[in-house]
XYZ file of C-alpha atoms in Angstrom:
275
model
C 13.354 -27.796 -36.244
C 11.065 -30.847 -35.468
C 13.738 -32.424 -33.361
C 14.431 -29.349 -31.468
C 10.626 -29.149 -30.681
C 10.611 -32.803 -29.602
C 13.596 -32.114 -27.346
C 11.943 -29.065 -25.733
C 8.797 -31.235 -25.020
C 10.916 -33.976 -23.567
C 12.750 -31.568 -21.396
C 9.644 -29.810 -20.126
C 7.639 -32.947 -19.249
C 10.669 -34.805 -18.036
C 11.107 -32.060 -15.532
C 7.466 -31.985 -14.480
C 7.423 -35.768 -14.126
C 10.602 -35.587 -12.105
C 8.758 -33.455 -9.492
C 5.838 -35.981 -9.014
C 6.643 -37.869 -5.709
C 7.067 -41.659 -6.088
C 6.890 -42.236 -2.319
C 4.141 -42.429 0.243
C 2.898 -40.627 3.191
C 1.277 -42.300 6.401
C -0.193 -39.392 8.383
C -1.526 -40.606 11.757
C -3.821 -38.474 14.023
C -2.157 -39.320 17.084
C -3.126 -41.561 20.099
C -2.393 -45.318 19.971
C -1.855 -46.873 16.562
C -3.637 -50.260 16.014
C -1.691 -53.236 14.912
C -3.357 -53.379 11.534
C -2.148 -49.624 10.941
C 1.298 -50.384 11.736
C 1.366 -53.674 9.511
C -0.042 -51.611 6.789
C 2.773 -48.846 7.255
C 5.509 -51.564 7.132
C 3.975 -53.337 4.045
C 3.436 -50.153 2.190
C 7.098 -49.093 3.007
C 8.298 -52.387 1.488
C 10.333 -53.354 4.629
C 11.615 -56.753 5.082
C 12.873 -58.401 8.486
C 16.264 -57.080 9.685
C 15.775 -53.557 7.795
C 15.576 -50.490 9.666
C 13.338 -47.491 10.327
C 14.601 -43.950 10.940
C 12.992 -42.303 13.788
C 12.893 -38.489 14.419
C 11.808 -37.971 18.121
C 12.719 -34.342 18.271
C 9.251 -32.972 18.691
C 8.718 -34.599 22.004
C 9.574 -33.155 25.295
C 10.930 -36.545 26.283
C 12.674 -37.729 23.092
C 14.270 -40.667 24.725
C 10.996 -42.143 25.888
C 9.387 -41.273 22.604
C 12.040 -43.102 20.551
C 11.679 -46.251 22.805
C 7.916 -46.182 22.670
C 7.941 -45.881 18.845
C 10.684 -48.403 18.441
C 8.432 -51.223 20.176
C 6.033 -51.221 17.321
C 8.675 -51.941 14.779
C 11.014 -54.214 16.760
C 8.300 -56.569 17.568
C 7.950 -57.048 13.792
C 11.716 -57.872 13.583
C 12.661 -54.584 12.188
C 15.656 -52.424 13.592
C 15.339 -48.797 14.488
C 17.756 -45.980 14.279
C 17.385 -42.837 16.664
C 17.708 -39.530 14.719
C 17.574 -37.277 17.746
C 20.149 -34.615 17.664
C 20.500 -31.237 19.352
C 20.828 -27.884 17.545
C 24.523 -27.325 16.472
C 25.311 -30.983 16.755
C 27.516 -32.134 13.884
C 26.180 -35.229 12.102
C 28.390 -37.685 10.688
C 28.434 -38.697 7.089
C 27.771 -42.395 7.972
C 24.602 -41.160 9.924
C 23.466 -39.162 6.977
C 24.105 -42.015 4.578
C 21.985 -44.303 6.569
C 19.076 -41.822 6.585
C 19.418 -41.635 2.808
C 18.897 -45.434 2.586
C 15.979 -45.661 5.083
C 12.781 -46.900 3.357
C 10.811 -45.520 6.373
C 11.309 -42.196 8.158
C 8.985 -41.771 10.938
C 8.362 -38.450 12.793
C 7.060 -38.767 16.465
C 4.642 -36.515 18.344
C 5.077 -33.599 20.334
C 5.612 -29.949 19.278
C 5.558 -29.467 15.578
C 7.062 -26.072 15.841
C 10.105 -27.461 17.849
C 10.607 -30.131 15.086
C 10.505 -27.559 12.144
C 12.742 -25.263 13.906
C 15.417 -27.916 14.270
C 15.034 -29.263 10.790
C 15.120 -25.878 9.150
C 18.357 -25.391 10.812
C 19.756 -28.522 9.116
C 19.017 -28.039 5.521
C 20.785 -31.234 4.420
C 18.552 -33.388 6.649
C 15.480 -31.559 5.478
C 16.628 -32.167 1.754
C 17.387 -35.875 2.502
C 13.844 -36.344 3.987
C 12.194 -34.663 1.001
C 14.441 -36.456 -1.661
C 13.692 -39.785 0.083
C 10.008 -39.244 -0.429
C 10.179 -38.024 -3.999
C 12.472 -41.050 -4.715
C 9.898 -43.650 -3.592
C 10.198 -44.094 0.133
C 7.766 -43.694 2.855
C 7.503 -40.688 5.363
C 5.268 -41.290 8.295
C 4.338 -39.309 11.331
C 1.914 -39.019 14.238
C 0.278 -36.156 15.960
C 2.872 -33.313 15.631
C 4.521 -35.555 12.750
C 1.264 -35.341 10.916
C 0.981 -31.612 11.404
C 4.379 -31.060 9.595
C 3.322 -32.883 6.463
C 1.461 -30.081 4.796
C 2.765 -26.701 3.510
C 0.632 -24.601 5.741
C 1.199 -26.053 9.253
C -0.991 -25.444 12.290
C 1.167 -24.764 15.189
C -1.597 -25.273 17.903
C -1.470 -21.663 19.019
C -3.981 -18.869 18.676
C -2.852 -15.311 17.688
C -5.788 -13.588 19.497
C -5.846 -15.603 22.738
C -2.402 -16.386 24.251
C -3.302 -19.089 26.766
C -3.061 -22.562 24.951
C -6.303 -24.396 24.455
C -6.357 -27.561 22.457
C -9.952 -26.869 21.499
C -10.505 -23.390 20.024
C -13.672 -21.665 21.349
C -14.468 -19.514 18.542
C -14.517 -19.264 14.633
C -12.323 -16.182 14.065
C -10.307 -14.544 11.313
C -6.586 -14.452 11.549
C -6.532 -16.307 14.723
C -5.016 -19.807 13.825
C -1.414 -19.530 13.935
C 0.406 -21.278 11.051
C 3.997 -21.750 9.903
C 5.582 -23.477 7.035
C 5.653 -27.253 7.315
C 7.583 -29.844 5.208
C 5.250 -29.169 2.211
C 4.420 -32.763 1.083
C 0.834 -31.684 0.949
C 0.210 -28.340 -0.561
C -3.600 -28.605 -1.340
C -4.573 -29.068 2.255
C -3.758 -28.478 5.849
C -3.532 -31.387 8.313
C -5.185 -31.359 11.769
C -4.815 -34.188 14.287
C -6.558 -35.628 17.544
C -9.412 -34.007 15.545
C -12.637 -35.509 16.640
C -11.710 -36.483 20.200
C -10.480 -32.871 20.864
C -13.288 -31.125 18.944
C -11.056 -29.104 16.742
C -13.826 -28.053 14.159
C -13.609 -24.375 15.033
C -10.046 -24.359 14.334
C -9.998 -25.902 10.914
C -13.071 -24.048 9.871
C -11.281 -20.892 10.862
C -8.295 -21.951 8.819
C -10.257 -22.948 5.566
C -12.163 -19.744 5.565
C -8.735 -17.692 5.898
C -7.324 -19.882 3.223
C -10.101 -20.860 0.986
C -7.944 -22.605 -1.615
C -7.004 -25.296 0.915
C -8.954 -28.426 2.174
C -8.965 -28.948 5.809
C -8.180 -32.569 6.621
C -8.920 -33.478 10.299
C -7.582 -36.952 11.184
C -8.665 -38.590 14.510
C -6.772 -40.694 16.896
C -5.771 -44.258 15.805
C -6.480 -43.459 12.393
C -4.286 -42.379 9.450
C -4.348 -41.456 5.807
C -2.156 -43.322 3.519
C -1.160 -40.872 0.546
C 0.001 -42.305 -2.727
C -0.295 -41.247 -6.379
C -2.515 -38.143 -5.306
C -4.947 -40.180 -3.428
C -5.587 -40.758 0.164
C -6.946 -43.903 1.847
C -8.259 -43.972 5.375
C -6.542 -46.541 7.628
C -7.686 -46.913 11.335
C -10.337 -47.190 13.819
C -12.036 -43.818 13.590
C -12.751 -41.176 10.954
C -11.334 -38.554 8.830
C -13.176 -35.320 8.147
C -12.671 -33.053 5.261
C -13.726 -29.402 5.038
C -13.957 -27.733 1.748
C -14.711 -24.101 0.803
C -15.290 -24.655 -2.990
C -16.732 -21.344 -3.635
C -13.832 -19.591 -1.872
C -16.560 -17.504 -0.224
C -15.655 -15.246 2.712
C -17.344 -12.382 4.545
C -16.660 -10.961 7.950
C -18.115 -8.877 10.631
C -15.202 -7.388 12.893
C -13.275 -10.663 13.690
C -16.049 -13.205 12.917
C -16.037 -14.731 9.438
C -18.858 -15.867 7.409
C -18.910 -18.368 4.640
C -21.354 -20.219 2.276
C -21.666 -23.809 0.920
C -18.760 -25.220 3.074
C -18.768 -28.996 2.610
C -18.111 -31.568 5.083
C -17.233 -35.245 4.224
C -16.690 -37.943 6.678
C -14.525 -40.907 5.581
C -14.109 -44.249 7.304
C -11.480 -46.996 7.078
C -10.812 -48.210 3.577
C -12.387 -45.270 1.965
C -10.519 -42.969 -0.452
C -10.576 -39.377 -1.528
C -8.571 -37.406 -4.024
C -5.982 -34.675 -2.863
């Protein structure tokens, strides 16, 4: 009986521990990435000279240019790059999939996060490899759209009540921020990018009032959060802003939400916070 109980505990806790990711995330708010940020990415990924980075430029409207631009940062550090651009319906070779499985660093470029997720969702094997890579100890990095896809609740950039695209939302409104399902590496927060330079406060405030259990993480350009072991460290030139609605309080008057005791924290390079 005692041995059976021990076996059950082992199976339960063994399963739980197996679900804890061993990898790292490097989530960049867009814009140019300073050299020390790229150097930190390469170091944390454990890359050595001659090894390769797998780049997904699918989100970009000009994927070839996006791949070339992204590759330059790695190639000048004596690293190789593999282009994982493919069109919907294209068959991927076993060799290409095997190389992706072995990549220590998978990088997702900027552009349109919805476009990226639509393609990846149509390739469950590729999506599985990316997720497994992270859980097994490798790094997944992304900038701009590649940052937005990291969270489970993903901001698309569109408004539900105002059809014309505006990178800066003019109002704090209920049920206005369009979201879709992202890769889900972060489940306790939603990521917003280009945050300070594009004044995206209204958008993120609207979202955390609608989703009071989530933190809102706004990452500015040339800045990233390095996520490992349940903690995030700011790496970059600017700031990261965190909105929280700890009381999960919400009122509304027509389409205007109200809330109480929302907190705002501003983090700088080198500072850390718990996820």
